Coordinates of C-alpha atoms in Angstrom, one line a residue:
Chain V
M1 CA -20.6 -35.6 60.8
E2 CA -19.0 -36.0 64.2
P3 CA -17.2 -33.0 65.8
S4 CA -13.4 -33.3 66.1
T5 CA -11.9 -34.4 69.4
N6 CA -10.1 -31.1 69.5
T7 CA -9.7 -30.0 73.1
Q8 CA -6.9 -27.5 72.8
G9 CA -7.2 -25.8 69.4
I10 CA -4.0 -24.1 68.3
L11 CA -1.3 -23.0 70.7
I12 CA 1.7 -21.1 69.3
E13 CA 4.4 -20.2 71.7
A14 CA 7.4 -18.0 71.0
V15 CA 7.6 -19.0 67.3
R16 CA 10.5 -17.5 65.3
K17 CA 11.3 -17.7 61.7
V18 CA 14.6 -16.4 60.2
Y19 CA 15.2 -16.5 56.4
G20 CA 18.8 -16.7 55.3
E21 CA 22.0 -16.6 57.4
G22 CA 24.6 -14.2 58.7
D23 CA 24.4 -10.6 57.3
T24 CA 21.6 -11.5 54.9
A25 CA 19.4 -13.0 57.5
V26 CA 15.9 -11.7 57.7
E27 CA 13.8 -12.3 60.8
A28 CA 10.2 -12.6 59.5
L29 CA 8.7 -13.8 62.8
K30 CA 10.3 -12.5 66.0
E31 CA 8.0 -13.8 68.6
V32 CA 4.6 -15.1 67.8
N33 CA 2.3 -16.2 70.5
M34 CA -1.3 -17.2 69.8
Q35 CA -4.0 -19.5 71.1
V36 CA -7.3 -20.3 69.4
M37 CA -9.7 -22.5 71.2
P38 CA -11.9 -25.1 69.6
G39 CA -15.0 -23.6 68.1
E40 CA -13.4 -20.2 68.0
V41 CA -12.8 -18.0 64.9
V42 CA -10.1 -15.4 65.4
G43 CA -8.8 -12.7 62.9
L44 CA -5.1 -12.3 62.1
I45 CA -4.5 -8.9 60.6
G46 CA -1.4 -6.9 59.7
P47 CA 0.2 -4.8 57.0
S48 CA 2.0 -6.3 54.1
G49 CA 5.4 -7.8 55.1
S50 CA 4.3 -8.1 58.7
G51 CA 4.8 -11.9 58.6
K52 CA 1.2 -13.1 58.1
S53 CA 2.0 -15.4 55.2
T54 CA 5.1 -16.8 57.0
L55 CA 3.0 -17.5 60.1
L56 CA 0.4 -19.2 58.0
K57 CA 2.9 -21.3 56.1
S58 CA 4.6 -22.3 59.4
L59 CA 1.3 -23.3 60.9
G60 CA 0.4 -25.1 57.7
A61 CA 3.6 -27.2 58.0
V62 CA 4.7 -25.9 54.7
I63 CA 7.8 -24.1 56.0
E64 CA 9.8 -24.9 59.1
P65 CA 10.0 -22.3 61.9
S66 CA 13.4 -21.5 63.3
A67 CA 12.3 -21.9 66.9
G68 CA 9.3 -22.1 69.2
R69 CA 6.6 -24.6 69.9
M70 CA 3.3 -25.3 68.1
T71 CA 0.5 -27.5 69.2
L72 CA -2.5 -28.6 67.0
G73 CA -5.3 -30.2 68.8
N74 CA -3.7 -32.4 71.4
Q75 CA -0.5 -32.9 69.5
V76 CA 2.7 -31.0 69.7
I77 CA 3.8 -30.7 66.1
Y78 CA 6.8 -28.5 66.5
D79 CA 9.1 -27.9 69.4
N80 CA 12.4 -26.4 68.1
G81 CA 12.0 -29.0 65.3
W82 CA 9.2 -31.0 63.7
K83 CA 7.8 -33.6 66.0
I84 CA 6.0 -35.3 63.1
K85 CA 7.8 -37.1 60.2
D86 CA 5.0 -37.1 57.7
L87 CA 4.1 -33.4 57.2
R88 CA 2.0 -34.3 54.2
A89 CA -0.3 -36.5 56.3
L90 CA -0.3 -33.8 59.0
R91 CA -1.6 -31.3 56.5
R92 CA -4.1 -33.8 55.1
D93 CA -5.6 -34.9 58.4
K94 CA -5.1 -32.1 60.9
I95 CA -5.2 -28.8 58.9
G96 CA -7.9 -27.5 56.6
F97 CA -7.0 -24.7 54.2
V98 CA -9.3 -22.1 52.7
F99 CA -7.6 -19.8 50.2
Q100 CA -8.2 -16.3 48.8
A101 CA -9.5 -17.9 45.6
P102 CA -11.3 -21.2 46.1
Y103 CA -8.7 -23.2 44.0
L104 CA -11.0 -26.0 43.4
I105 CA -9.7 -28.8 41.1
P106 CA -11.3 -27.8 37.8
F107 CA -11.6 -31.3 36.4
L108 CA -13.5 -32.7 39.5
D109 CA -17.1 -32.1 40.2
V110 CA -18.2 -30.4 43.5
T111 CA -18.7 -33.7 45.3
D112 CA -15.3 -35.2 44.3
N113 CA -13.5 -31.9 45.0
V114 CA -14.6 -32.4 48.6
A115 CA -14.4 -36.2 48.7
L116 CA -10.8 -36.2 47.4
L117 CA -9.3 -35.5 50.8
P118 CA -10.9 -38.4 52.7
M119 CA -10.0 -40.6 49.7
L120 CA -6.4 -39.5 49.9
A121 CA -6.6 -40.4 53.6
G122 CA -7.6 -43.9 52.7
K123 CA -11.4 -43.7 53.1
S124 CA -13.6 -45.6 50.7
N125 CA -15.1 -43.7 47.8
K126 CA -18.6 -44.3 49.2
E127 CA -17.8 -43.0 52.7
S128 CA -15.8 -40.1 51.3
R129 CA -18.7 -39.0 49.0
Q130 CA -21.2 -39.5 51.9
R131 CA -19.1 -37.2 54.1
A132 CA -18.8 -34.7 51.2
L133 CA -22.6 -34.6 50.6
E134 CA -23.3 -34.1 54.3
L135 CA -21.0 -31.1 54.4
L136 CA -22.4 -29.7 51.1
E137 CA -25.8 -30.1 52.6
A138 CA -24.7 -28.2 55.7
L139 CA -23.2 -25.4 53.6
D140 CA -26.3 -25.2 51.4
V141 CA -24.6 -26.2 48.1
A142 CA -25.8 -29.8 47.9
H143 CA -28.0 -28.9 44.9
R144 CA -24.7 -28.2 43.0
A145 CA -23.1 -31.5 44.0
K146 CA -22.7 -32.7 40.4
A147 CA -21.7 -29.3 39.0
M148 CA -18.2 -28.5 37.8
P149 CA -16.4 -25.6 39.6
S150 CA -16.6 -23.4 36.5
E151 CA -20.4 -23.6 36.7
L152 CA -20.5 -22.2 40.2
S153 CA -20.8 -18.6 41.4
G154 CA -17.9 -17.1 43.5
G155 CA -19.8 -17.6 46.8
E156 CA -20.7 -21.2 45.9
Q157 CA -17.1 -22.0 45.1
Q158 CA -15.9 -20.6 48.4
R159 CA -18.5 -22.7 50.3
V160 CA -17.3 -25.8 48.5
A161 CA -13.7 -24.8 49.4
I162 CA -14.9 -24.5 53.1
A163 CA -16.5 -28.0 52.8
R164 CA -13.2 -29.3 51.5
A165 CA -11.3 -27.8 54.4
L166 CA -13.7 -29.4 56.9
V167 CA -14.2 -32.8 55.4
N168 CA -11.3 -34.6 57.2
R169 CA -12.5 -33.1 60.5
P170 CA -9.3 -31.2 61.2
P171 CA -8.9 -29.5 64.5
V172 CA -7.6 -26.4 62.7
I173 CA -8.6 -24.4 59.7
L174 CA -6.3 -21.7 58.2
A175 CA -8.2 -19.3 56.0
D176 CA -6.1 -17.0 53.9
E177 CA -8.2 -13.9 53.0
P178 CA -11.2 -16.1 52.2
T179 CA -13.5 -13.1 51.5
A180 CA -11.1 -11.0 49.3
P181 CA -12.9 -11.6 46.0
L182 CA -16.4 -11.3 47.4
D183 CA -18.8 -8.4 47.9
S184 CA -19.9 -7.4 51.4
Q185 CA -23.0 -9.6 51.5
R186 CA -21.1 -12.7 50.3
A187 CA -18.1 -12.0 52.5
L188 CA -20.3 -11.8 55.6
A189 CA -22.0 -15.0 54.6
V190 CA -18.7 -16.8 54.4
I191 CA -17.7 -15.6 57.8
R192 CA -21.1 -16.7 59.2
I193 CA -20.5 -20.1 57.7
L194 CA -17.0 -20.4 59.2
N195 CA -18.4 -19.5 62.6
Q196 CA -21.2 -22.0 62.3
M197 CA -18.8 -24.7 61.2
A198 CA -16.3 -23.8 64.0
E199 CA -19.1 -24.2 66.5
Q200 CA -20.6 -27.3 65.0
Y201 CA -17.4 -29.2 64.5
Q202 CA -15.4 -27.6 67.3
T203 CA -12.7 -26.5 64.9
A204 CA -10.3 -23.7 65.7
I205 CA -10.2 -21.2 62.7
I206 CA -7.6 -18.5 62.0
V207 CA -8.8 -16.0 59.3
V208 CA -6.0 -13.9 57.8
T209 CA -7.7 -10.8 56.4
H210 CA -7.4 -7.2 55.3
D211 CA -11.1 -7.0 54.7
E212 CA -12.6 -4.1 56.7
K213 CA -16.1 -5.6 56.2
I214 CA -15.4 -8.7 58.2
I215 CA -12.9 -7.5 60.8
P216 CA -15.6 -6.1 63.2
T217 CA -17.2 -9.6 63.3
F218 CA -14.3 -11.2 65.1
K219 CA -14.5 -11.5 68.9
R220 CA -10.7 -11.8 69.2
I221 CA -8.1 -10.4 66.8
Y222 CA -4.4 -10.9 66.6
H223 CA -2.4 -8.0 65.1
I224 CA 0.9 -8.9 63.6
R225 CA 3.5 -6.2 63.0
D226 CA 7.2 -6.6 62.5
G227 CA 7.0 -10.3 63.3
R228 CA 5.3 -9.9 66.6
T229 CA 1.7 -10.6 67.6
H230 CA -0.5 -8.6 69.8
E231 CA -3.9 -9.8 71.0
E232 CA -6.9 -7.5 71.3
A233 CA -10.7 -7.9 71.8
G234 CA -12.8 -7.6 68.7
E235 CA -16.2 -6.0 68.3
G236 CA -17.9 -9.3 67.7
R237 CA -20.7 -7.7 65.6
P238 CA -23.5 -9.9 64.2
F239 CA -23.0 -11.1 60.7
D240 CA -26.3 -10.0 59.2
Chain G
M1 CA -9.7 -43.4 44.6
I2 CA -10.6 -41.1 41.8
S3 CA -8.5 -41.3 38.7
L4 CA -7.2 -37.7 38.5
A5 CA -5.7 -38.3 35.1
G6 CA -8.9 -39.8 33.7
R7 CA -11.0 -36.9 35.1
D8 CA -8.6 -34.3 33.7
V9 CA -8.7 -36.0 30.3
L10 CA -12.5 -36.2 30.3
H11 CA -12.8 -32.6 31.4
A12 CA -10.6 -31.3 28.5
W13 CA -11.3 -34.2 26.1
G14 CA -11.5 -32.0 23.0
K15 CA -8.0 -30.5 23.6
F16 CA -6.7 -34.0 24.5
V17 CA -8.2 -35.8 21.5
F18 CA -7.1 -33.2 19.0
T19 CA -3.6 -33.2 20.4
G20 CA -3.6 -37.0 20.3
M21 CA -4.8 -36.9 16.7
G22 CA -2.0 -34.6 15.7
L23 CA 0.5 -36.9 17.4
G24 CA -1.3 -39.8 15.8
L25 CA -0.6 -38.5 12.3
L26 CA 3.1 -38.3 13.2
I27 CA 3.0 -41.9 14.5
G28 CA 1.2 -42.9 11.3
V29 CA 4.1 -41.5 9.3
T30 CA 6.5 -43.4 11.5
L31 CA 4.6 -46.7 11.1
T32 CA 4.4 -46.1 7.4
M33 CA 8.2 -45.5 7.2
A34 CA 8.6 -48.9 8.9
G35 CA 6.1 -50.3 6.4
V36 CA 8.1 -48.8 3.5
Y37 CA 11.2 -50.6 4.7
R38 CA 9.3 -53.9 5.2
G39 CA 7.9 -53.5 1.7
M40 CA 11.3 -53.1 0.2
V41 CA 12.5 -56.3 1.9
D42 CA 9.4 -58.1 0.9
D43 CA 9.8 -56.9 -2.7
A44 CA 13.3 -58.3 -2.7
K45 CA 12.1 -61.7 -1.4
V46 CA 9.3 -61.7 -3.8
L47 CA 11.7 -61.2 -6.7
L48 CA 13.6 -64.2 -5.6
N49 CA 10.6 -66.4 -4.8
N50 CA 8.9 -65.6 -8.1
S51 CA 11.9 -66.5 -10.2
G52 CA 11.4 -70.1 -9.0
A53 CA 15.2 -70.6 -9.0
D54 CA 17.3 -72.5 -6.4
L55 CA 20.6 -71.2 -7.8
W56 CA 21.6 -68.1 -9.7
V57 CA 24.6 -68.6 -12.0
V58 CA 26.2 -65.3 -13.0
Q59 CA 29.4 -63.8 -14.3
Q60 CA 32.4 -64.6 -12.2
G61 CA 33.3 -61.9 -9.7
T62 CA 30.0 -60.1 -9.8
L63 CA 27.0 -59.9 -7.5
G64 CA 24.6 -60.1 -10.5
P65 CA 22.1 -60.1 -11.8
Y66 CA 20.2 -57.8 -9.5
A67 CA 22.9 -55.9 -7.6
E68 CA 25.5 -55.7 -10.3
P69 CA 25.7 -56.1 -14.1
S70 CA 26.4 -59.7 -15.1
S71 CA 26.9 -61.0 -18.6
L72 CA 27.1 -64.7 -19.7
H73 CA 27.0 -66.4 -23.1
D74 CA 23.5 -67.7 -23.8
D75 CA 24.8 -71.2 -24.5
V76 CA 26.4 -71.6 -21.0
Y77 CA 23.1 -73.1 -19.7
R78 CA 23.6 -76.2 -21.9
G79 CA 26.7 -77.1 -19.9
I80 CA 25.1 -76.3 -16.6
L81 CA 22.2 -78.7 -17.5
S82 CA 24.7 -81.5 -17.7
M83 CA 26.0 -80.9 -14.2
P84 CA 25.0 -83.3 -11.4
G85 CA 21.9 -82.3 -9.4
V86 CA 20.6 -79.8 -12.0
A87 CA 16.9 -80.4 -12.8
S88 CA 16.4 -77.5 -15.1
A89 CA 18.3 -74.3 -16.2
A90 CA 17.2 -71.4 -18.2
N91 CA 18.6 -68.1 -19.4
V92 CA 17.2 -64.8 -18.1
T93 CA 17.7 -61.2 -18.8
Y94 CA 16.7 -58.2 -16.7
L95 CA 16.4 -54.7 -18.1
T96 CA 14.9 -51.7 -16.3
M97 CA 13.2 -49.4 -18.8
Q98 CA 10.2 -47.3 -19.7
V99 CA 7.5 -49.3 -21.4
G100 CA 5.0 -47.4 -23.4
E101 CA 1.3 -47.9 -24.1
G102 CA -0.3 -45.2 -26.3
K103 CA 0.8 -41.9 -24.9
R104 CA 1.8 -43.1 -21.5
D105 CA 4.8 -45.0 -20.3
V106 CA 5.5 -47.0 -17.1
R107 CA 8.8 -47.6 -15.4
T108 CA 9.2 -51.4 -15.4
M109 CA 11.7 -54.2 -15.2
V110 CA 11.6 -56.1 -18.5
V111 CA 12.4 -59.8 -17.9
G112 CA 13.5 -62.0 -20.8
I113 CA 12.4 -65.6 -20.1
V114 CA 12.3 -69.0 -21.7
P115 CA 8.6 -70.0 -21.7
G116 CA 8.1 -72.9 -19.4
G117 CA 11.5 -72.6 -17.7
P118 CA 12.7 -71.1 -14.4
G119 CA 12.0 -67.4 -14.3
E120 CA 8.5 -67.6 -15.8
P121 CA 5.8 -66.0 -13.5
G122 CA 4.6 -68.6 -11.1
Y123 CA 0.9 -67.7 -11.4
L124 CA -1.4 -65.5 -13.4
I125 CA -4.5 -63.6 -12.3
A126 CA -5.8 -63.4 -15.9
G127 CA -4.9 -64.6 -19.4
R128 CA -2.2 -67.1 -20.2
Q129 CA 1.6 -67.6 -20.2
I130 CA 3.7 -66.7 -23.2
T131 CA 3.5 -69.4 -25.8
R132 CA 5.0 -67.7 -28.9
S133 CA 8.6 -67.0 -29.4
H134 CA 8.1 -63.3 -30.1
Y135 CA 6.0 -60.2 -29.3
E136 CA 3.9 -61.5 -26.4
A137 CA 4.1 -60.2 -22.9
V138 CA 2.9 -61.1 -19.4
V139 CA 2.7 -58.0 -17.2
D140 CA 2.3 -57.2 -13.5
E141 CA -1.1 -55.6 -12.8
K142 CA 0.6 -52.6 -11.2
T143 CA 1.7 -51.6 -14.7
G144 CA -1.9 -50.8 -15.4
F145 CA -1.8 -52.5 -18.7
K146 CA -4.8 -54.6 -19.7
L147 CA -5.2 -58.0 -21.5
G148 CA -5.0 -57.6 -25.3
Q149 CA -3.3 -54.1 -25.1
K150 CA -0.3 -53.4 -27.3
I151 CA 2.7 -52.2 -25.4
R152 CA 5.9 -50.8 -27.0
I153 CA 9.3 -52.0 -26.0
R154 CA 12.0 -50.3 -28.0
R155 CA 10.9 -50.5 -31.6
N156 CA 8.6 -53.5 -31.2
D157 CA 5.0 -53.9 -30.1
Y158 CA 4.0 -56.7 -27.8
T159 CA 0.5 -58.0 -27.0
V160 CA -0.4 -58.4 -23.3
V161 CA -1.5 -62.0 -23.0
G162 CA -1.4 -62.5 -19.3
L163 CA -1.6 -60.5 -16.0
T164 CA 0.3 -61.4 -12.8
R165 CA 0.5 -59.9 -9.4
R166 CA 3.3 -59.0 -6.9
M167 CA 6.0 -59.5 -9.5
V168 CA 8.3 -56.5 -8.9
S169 CA 11.9 -55.7 -9.0
S170 CA 13.9 -55.0 -5.8
G171 CA 13.2 -51.4 -6.5
G172 CA 9.5 -52.0 -6.6
D173 CA 9.1 -51.6 -10.4
P174 CA 6.5 -53.9 -11.8
M175 CA 7.8 -56.6 -14.2
V176 CA 7.0 -57.2 -17.9
F177 CA 7.9 -60.7 -19.1
I178 CA 8.8 -61.2 -22.7
P179 CA 10.5 -64.0 -24.7
L180 CA 14.2 -64.2 -24.1
K181 CA 15.2 -63.6 -27.7
D182 CA 13.2 -60.4 -27.8
A183 CA 14.7 -59.3 -24.5
Q184 CA 18.2 -59.9 -25.7
E185 CA 17.5 -57.8 -28.8
A186 CA 15.9 -55.1 -26.7
Q187 CA 18.9 -54.9 -24.4
F188 CA 21.4 -54.2 -27.2
L189 CA 19.3 -52.8 -30.0
K190 CA 20.7 -49.8 -31.7
D191 CA 18.9 -47.3 -33.8
N192 CA 19.3 -47.5 -37.6
D193 CA 21.7 -44.6 -37.9
A194 CA 24.0 -46.1 -35.3
I195 CA 23.9 -49.5 -37.2
I196 CA 24.8 -47.8 -40.5
N197 CA 27.5 -45.8 -38.8
E198 CA 28.9 -49.0 -37.1
R199 CA 29.0 -50.9 -40.4
K200 CA 30.9 -48.0 -42.1
R201 CA 33.4 -47.9 -39.3
T202 CA 34.0 -51.7 -39.5
A203 CA 34.3 -51.6 -43.3
A204 CA 36.8 -48.8 -43.0
N205 CA 39.0 -50.9 -40.7
P206 CA 41.6 -52.7 -42.9
A207 CA 41.9 -55.4 -40.3
F208 CA 38.3 -56.5 -40.8
N209 CA 37.8 -55.6 -44.5
K210 CA 39.0 -58.8 -45.9
P211 CA 37.1 -61.4 -47.9
G212 CA 35.0 -63.5 -45.6
V213 CA 35.9 -61.6 -42.4
L214 CA 33.8 -58.4 -42.9
D215 CA 30.5 -60.3 -43.2
A216 CA 31.3 -62.4 -40.1
V217 CA 32.2 -59.3 -38.0
L218 CA 29.1 -57.4 -39.2
E219 CA 26.9 -60.4 -38.3
S220 CA 28.4 -60.6 -34.9
Q221 CA 27.7 -56.9 -34.3
N222 CA 24.0 -57.4 -35.1
H223 CA 23.5 -60.3 -32.7
N224 CA 23.5 -60.3 -28.9
P225 CA 24.6 -63.7 -27.6
F226 CA 24.6 -62.6 -23.9
V227 CA 22.2 -63.1 -21.0
N228 CA 22.4 -61.8 -17.4
A229 CA 22.1 -65.0 -15.5
V230 CA 21.1 -68.7 -15.7
L231 CA 18.4 -69.7 -13.2
V232 CA 18.8 -73.3 -12.0
Q233 CA 16.4 -75.6 -10.3
I234 CA 18.0 -78.5 -8.4
R235 CA 16.9 -82.1 -8.2
P236 CA 15.4 -83.5 -5.0
G237 CA 18.1 -84.9 -2.7
F238 CA 20.7 -82.4 -3.6
T239 CA 21.7 -79.4 -1.5
P240 CA 22.2 -76.0 -3.2
E241 CA 25.9 -76.2 -2.3
Q242 CA 26.3 -79.7 -3.7
V243 CA 25.1 -78.4 -7.0
A244 CA 26.8 -75.0 -6.9
E245 CA 30.3 -76.1 -6.1
P246 CA 30.9 -78.1 -9.4
I247 CA 29.5 -75.2 -11.4
R248 CA 31.9 -72.8 -9.7
R249 CA 34.8 -75.2 -10.2
W250 CA 34.3 -76.4 -13.7
K251 CA 32.4 -73.6 -15.4
R252 CA 34.3 -70.8 -13.8
L253 CA 31.2 -69.0 -12.9
Q254 CA 29.7 -67.4 -9.8
V255 CA 26.8 -69.3 -8.2
Y256 CA 24.6 -68.0 -5.5
S257 CA 22.1 -69.9 -3.4
R258 CA 18.7 -68.4 -2.5
A259 CA 20.0 -67.5 1.0
Q260 CA 23.1 -65.8 -0.5
M261 CA 21.0 -63.9 -3.0
E262 CA 18.6 -62.8 -0.3
D263 CA 21.6 -61.5 1.7
I264 CA 22.9 -59.6 -1.3
L265 CA 19.5 -58.0 -2.0
V266 CA 18.7 -57.1 1.6
A267 CA 22.1 -56.4 3.0
K268 CA 23.7 -54.7 0.0
L269 CA 21.1 -53.6 -2.6
I270 CA 18.6 -51.9 -0.2
A271 CA 21.1 -51.3 2.7
T272 CA 21.4 -47.6 2.0
S273 CA 17.7 -47.1 1.6
A274 CA 17.2 -49.1 4.9
K275 CA 19.7 -46.8 6.6
Q276 CA 17.9 -43.8 5.2
I277 CA 14.6 -45.0 6.5
G278 CA 16.2 -45.9 9.8
M279 CA 17.4 -42.3 10.2
F280 CA 13.9 -41.1 9.4
L281 CA 12.5 -43.4 12.1
V282 CA 15.0 -42.2 14.7
I283 CA 14.2 -38.6 13.8
L284 CA 10.5 -39.2 13.9
A285 CA 10.8 -40.9 17.2
I286 CA 12.7 -38.0 18.6
V287 CA 10.2 -35.5 17.2
S288 CA 7.3 -37.5 18.6
A289 CA 9.0 -37.6 22.0
A290 CA 9.7 -33.9 21.9
I291 CA 6.1 -33.2 21.0
V292 CA 4.7 -35.4 23.7
A293 CA 7.1 -33.9 26.2
F294 CA 6.2 -30.4 25.2
I295 CA 2.5 -31.0 25.3
I296 CA 2.6 -32.8 28.6
Y297 CA 4.9 -30.1 30.0
T298 CA 2.6 -27.3 28.8
L299 CA -0.5 -29.1 30.2
T300 CA 1.2 -29.6 33.5
M301 CA 2.5 -26.0 33.7
G302 CA -1.1 -24.9 33.2
K303 CA -2.1 -26.8 36.4
I304 CA 0.7 -25.5 38.7
R305 CA -1.7 -23.9 41.1
E306 CA -3.9 -27.0 41.2
I307 CA -0.8 -29.1 41.8
A308 CA 0.3 -26.8 44.6
V309 CA -3.2 -27.2 46.2
L310 CA -3.1 -31.0 45.7
K311 CA 0.3 -31.1 47.5
L312 CA -0.8 -28.8 50.2
I313 CA -3.9 -30.9 51.0
G314 CA -1.7 -34.0 51.3
T315 CA -1.6 -35.6 47.9
R316 CA 1.3 -37.9 47.6
N317 CA 4.0 -37.1 45.0
R318 CA 3.5 -40.5 43.4
T319 CA -0.2 -39.7 42.9
I320 CA 0.7 -36.5 41.1
A321 CA 3.5 -38.2 39.1
G322 CA 1.1 -41.0 38.2
M323 CA -1.5 -38.5 37.0
I324 CA 1.0 -36.8 34.6
M325 CA 2.4 -40.1 33.4
Q326 CA -1.1 -41.6 32.8
Q327 CA -2.0 -38.5 30.8
A328 CA 1.2 -38.9 28.7
V329 CA 0.5 -42.6 28.1
G330 CA -3.1 -41.8 27.3
L331 CA -2.0 -39.2 24.8
G332 CA 0.3 -41.8 23.3
L333 CA -2.5 -44.4 23.1
I334 CA -4.8 -42.0 21.3
G335 CA -1.9 -41.1 19.0
F336 CA -1.1 -44.8 18.4
I337 CA -4.7 -45.7 17.5
V338 CA -5.0 -42.7 15.2
G339 CA -1.6 -43.5 13.7
K340 CA -2.4 -47.1 13.1
I341 CA -5.7 -46.3 11.4
S342 CA -4.1 -43.6 9.3
A343 CA -1.2 -45.8 8.2
T344 CA -3.7 -48.6 7.3
I345 CA -5.8 -46.2 5.2
W346 CA -3.0 -44.5 3.3
A347 CA -0.5 -47.4 2.9
P348 CA -2.3 -48.8 -0.2
M349 CA -2.1 -45.4 -1.9
F350 CA 1.7 -45.5 -2.0
P351 CA 3.1 -46.3 -5.4
K352 CA 5.5 -48.8 -3.9
Y353 CA 4.5 -51.7 -1.7
V354 CA 4.1 -50.7 2.0
L355 CA 3.9 -53.7 4.3
L356 CA 2.5 -53.0 7.8
L357 CA 3.4 -56.0 9.9
P358 CA 1.5 -56.7 13.2
D359 CA 4.9 -57.2 14.9
D360 CA 6.0 -53.8 13.9
S361 CA 2.8 -52.3 15.1
L362 CA 3.3 -54.1 18.5
R363 CA 6.9 -52.8 18.7
G364 CA 5.6 -49.4 17.7
F365 CA 3.0 -49.5 20.5
F366 CA 5.6 -50.3 23.1
A367 CA 7.9 -47.7 21.7
V368 CA 5.1 -45.1 21.9
V369 CA 4.3 -46.0 25.5
L370 CA 8.0 -45.9 26.4
I371 CA 8.5 -42.6 24.7
C372 CA 5.5 -41.1 26.4
I373 CA 6.7 -42.3 29.8
L374 CA 10.2 -40.8 29.1
A375 CA 8.6 -37.6 27.7
S376 CA 6.5 -37.1 30.9
I377 CA 9.6 -37.1 33.1
M378 CA 10.3 -33.4 32.5
A379 CA 6.8 -32.5 33.4
I380 CA 6.9 -34.7 36.5
R381 CA 10.1 -33.2 37.6
A382 CA 8.6 -29.7 37.3
A383 CA 5.4 -30.8 39.1
L384 CA 7.3 -32.3 42.0
K385 CA 9.3 -29.1 42.4
V386 CA 6.1 -27.2 42.9
D387 CA 6.1 -25.8 46.4
P388 CA 2.8 -26.4 48.3
A389 CA 3.4 -22.9 49.8
E390 CA 2.5 -21.5 46.3
A391 CA -1.1 -22.3 47.2
I392 CA -0.9 -19.9 50.1
G393 CA -0.7 -16.3 49.1
G394 CA 2.3 -14.1 49.6

């Protein structure tokens, strides 16, 4: 599979999000600034209610920020208003999602769970399945290509979910606590895979996590507290 | 593109098929109810066709002989025979009663006919037509009587000499044909005690108890000169109305053509039953729709997280709506196939005729598809309201 043509990664500048109006208004994001370069995996950590989910939903084009500017890849997607009409297509083509639970489609086998995205983007079934199998091979789950999600272990399901996030070659992947249900060994394996994929496909990856096991592996970390982000250097420990 | 609906159905085929079978039994009942109505209409038409008559001459001001009582003197037919355009005319009586054989009895319509005249069964499946003037009977096979058996009508025994088929009343009771004179007697026959009592009462009446009068009155009381209708066949070249009009005018009788009689039977005699069945059909359709809606809604609600993920990764709303609608229609198709097979299997077991018309099945098929589409709307609305943000925690 070809790497993406991502040259800028994710750039978030002064993003705000206010829920409600007047006296009942709640400022979930006050000033968020982040940059993640292509091929880089950064951690986003913070306590409950700090604005992590709001930031992820804003970046994922699921909710609209109140102000600021966001750039994905080489494209400004938000500048005090959406710059793209078809947010559904934006999510499909430019953003990969990895969730806390894999959320694979239970009635599709492993290959079709991954191949569904390129099919939705208009690729042929043959090409979509070819791409899916390449990624499954890279993630070492090709031998389960015909299995149903219920037949996979937790680690295998998460690898399939990562393959699904990568299959449309998005410049950005948003991972929402992807290691939460996994033990230490499997959690580190998932982070290793994300780093490999980021490097191989030049994808910018943001990992939202509370997981103490994986936080030391990030080279850069963004802390979010009371709706504001602060950058710090991570330990960048090896995964094994 | 993958068929999401098809994959989901294949994945949970057991649940889907069993649900479809349950729905199918309900659809089977609905198709059978339609068949019951068609059977009633067909019974009514069969009754008219089997009589072989072109015109029914009945008592003035009545809808007889099937929808209302009608009484005519049994010599009226002679005058009718002389009317222009009449090829043949014969008296007929109809009497719904229990006919016994051994210890069992069967609800039947006993028809008094003139052998060889209009009203005689058009065809037999076994035996012969009535040839004697008394105590022979031709019966519909649904009575269960066999050739040579003795059946009891009032106080007399009749030998079954012929079997016929699809000769039923408008109510679906099988017919028993006996000679007219026997039927006239059976219609008005009193028990011995009643006859003795009647004779005493007449003799005690000074107005009748006069020389020569009493015997005549007693004789008239023991004889029934009435029939229910005269069946008329018309000559070629005459229209029913051409023949009916002079009979109405000169004989002062009511005359119905086949079309008018069919209208009386279908529009009046079985109208209430038809409305009853119509109500059942409407209720069953609503219940079916409610069940499909509930099942599809429940199935959809069980996939809310998957739908949120599908929306988040860029699936179009119409793809999700199509998936739900295809599943609803798929459920309806399984239900229709099961329902059609069920109705075909159990229809012959019904005591009355159930007529399953291909046109009704076709209409039923389209109704099922339409109901399923409408029933899926609630689930589609719920699915389209799902926020893709639900796939992201928090």
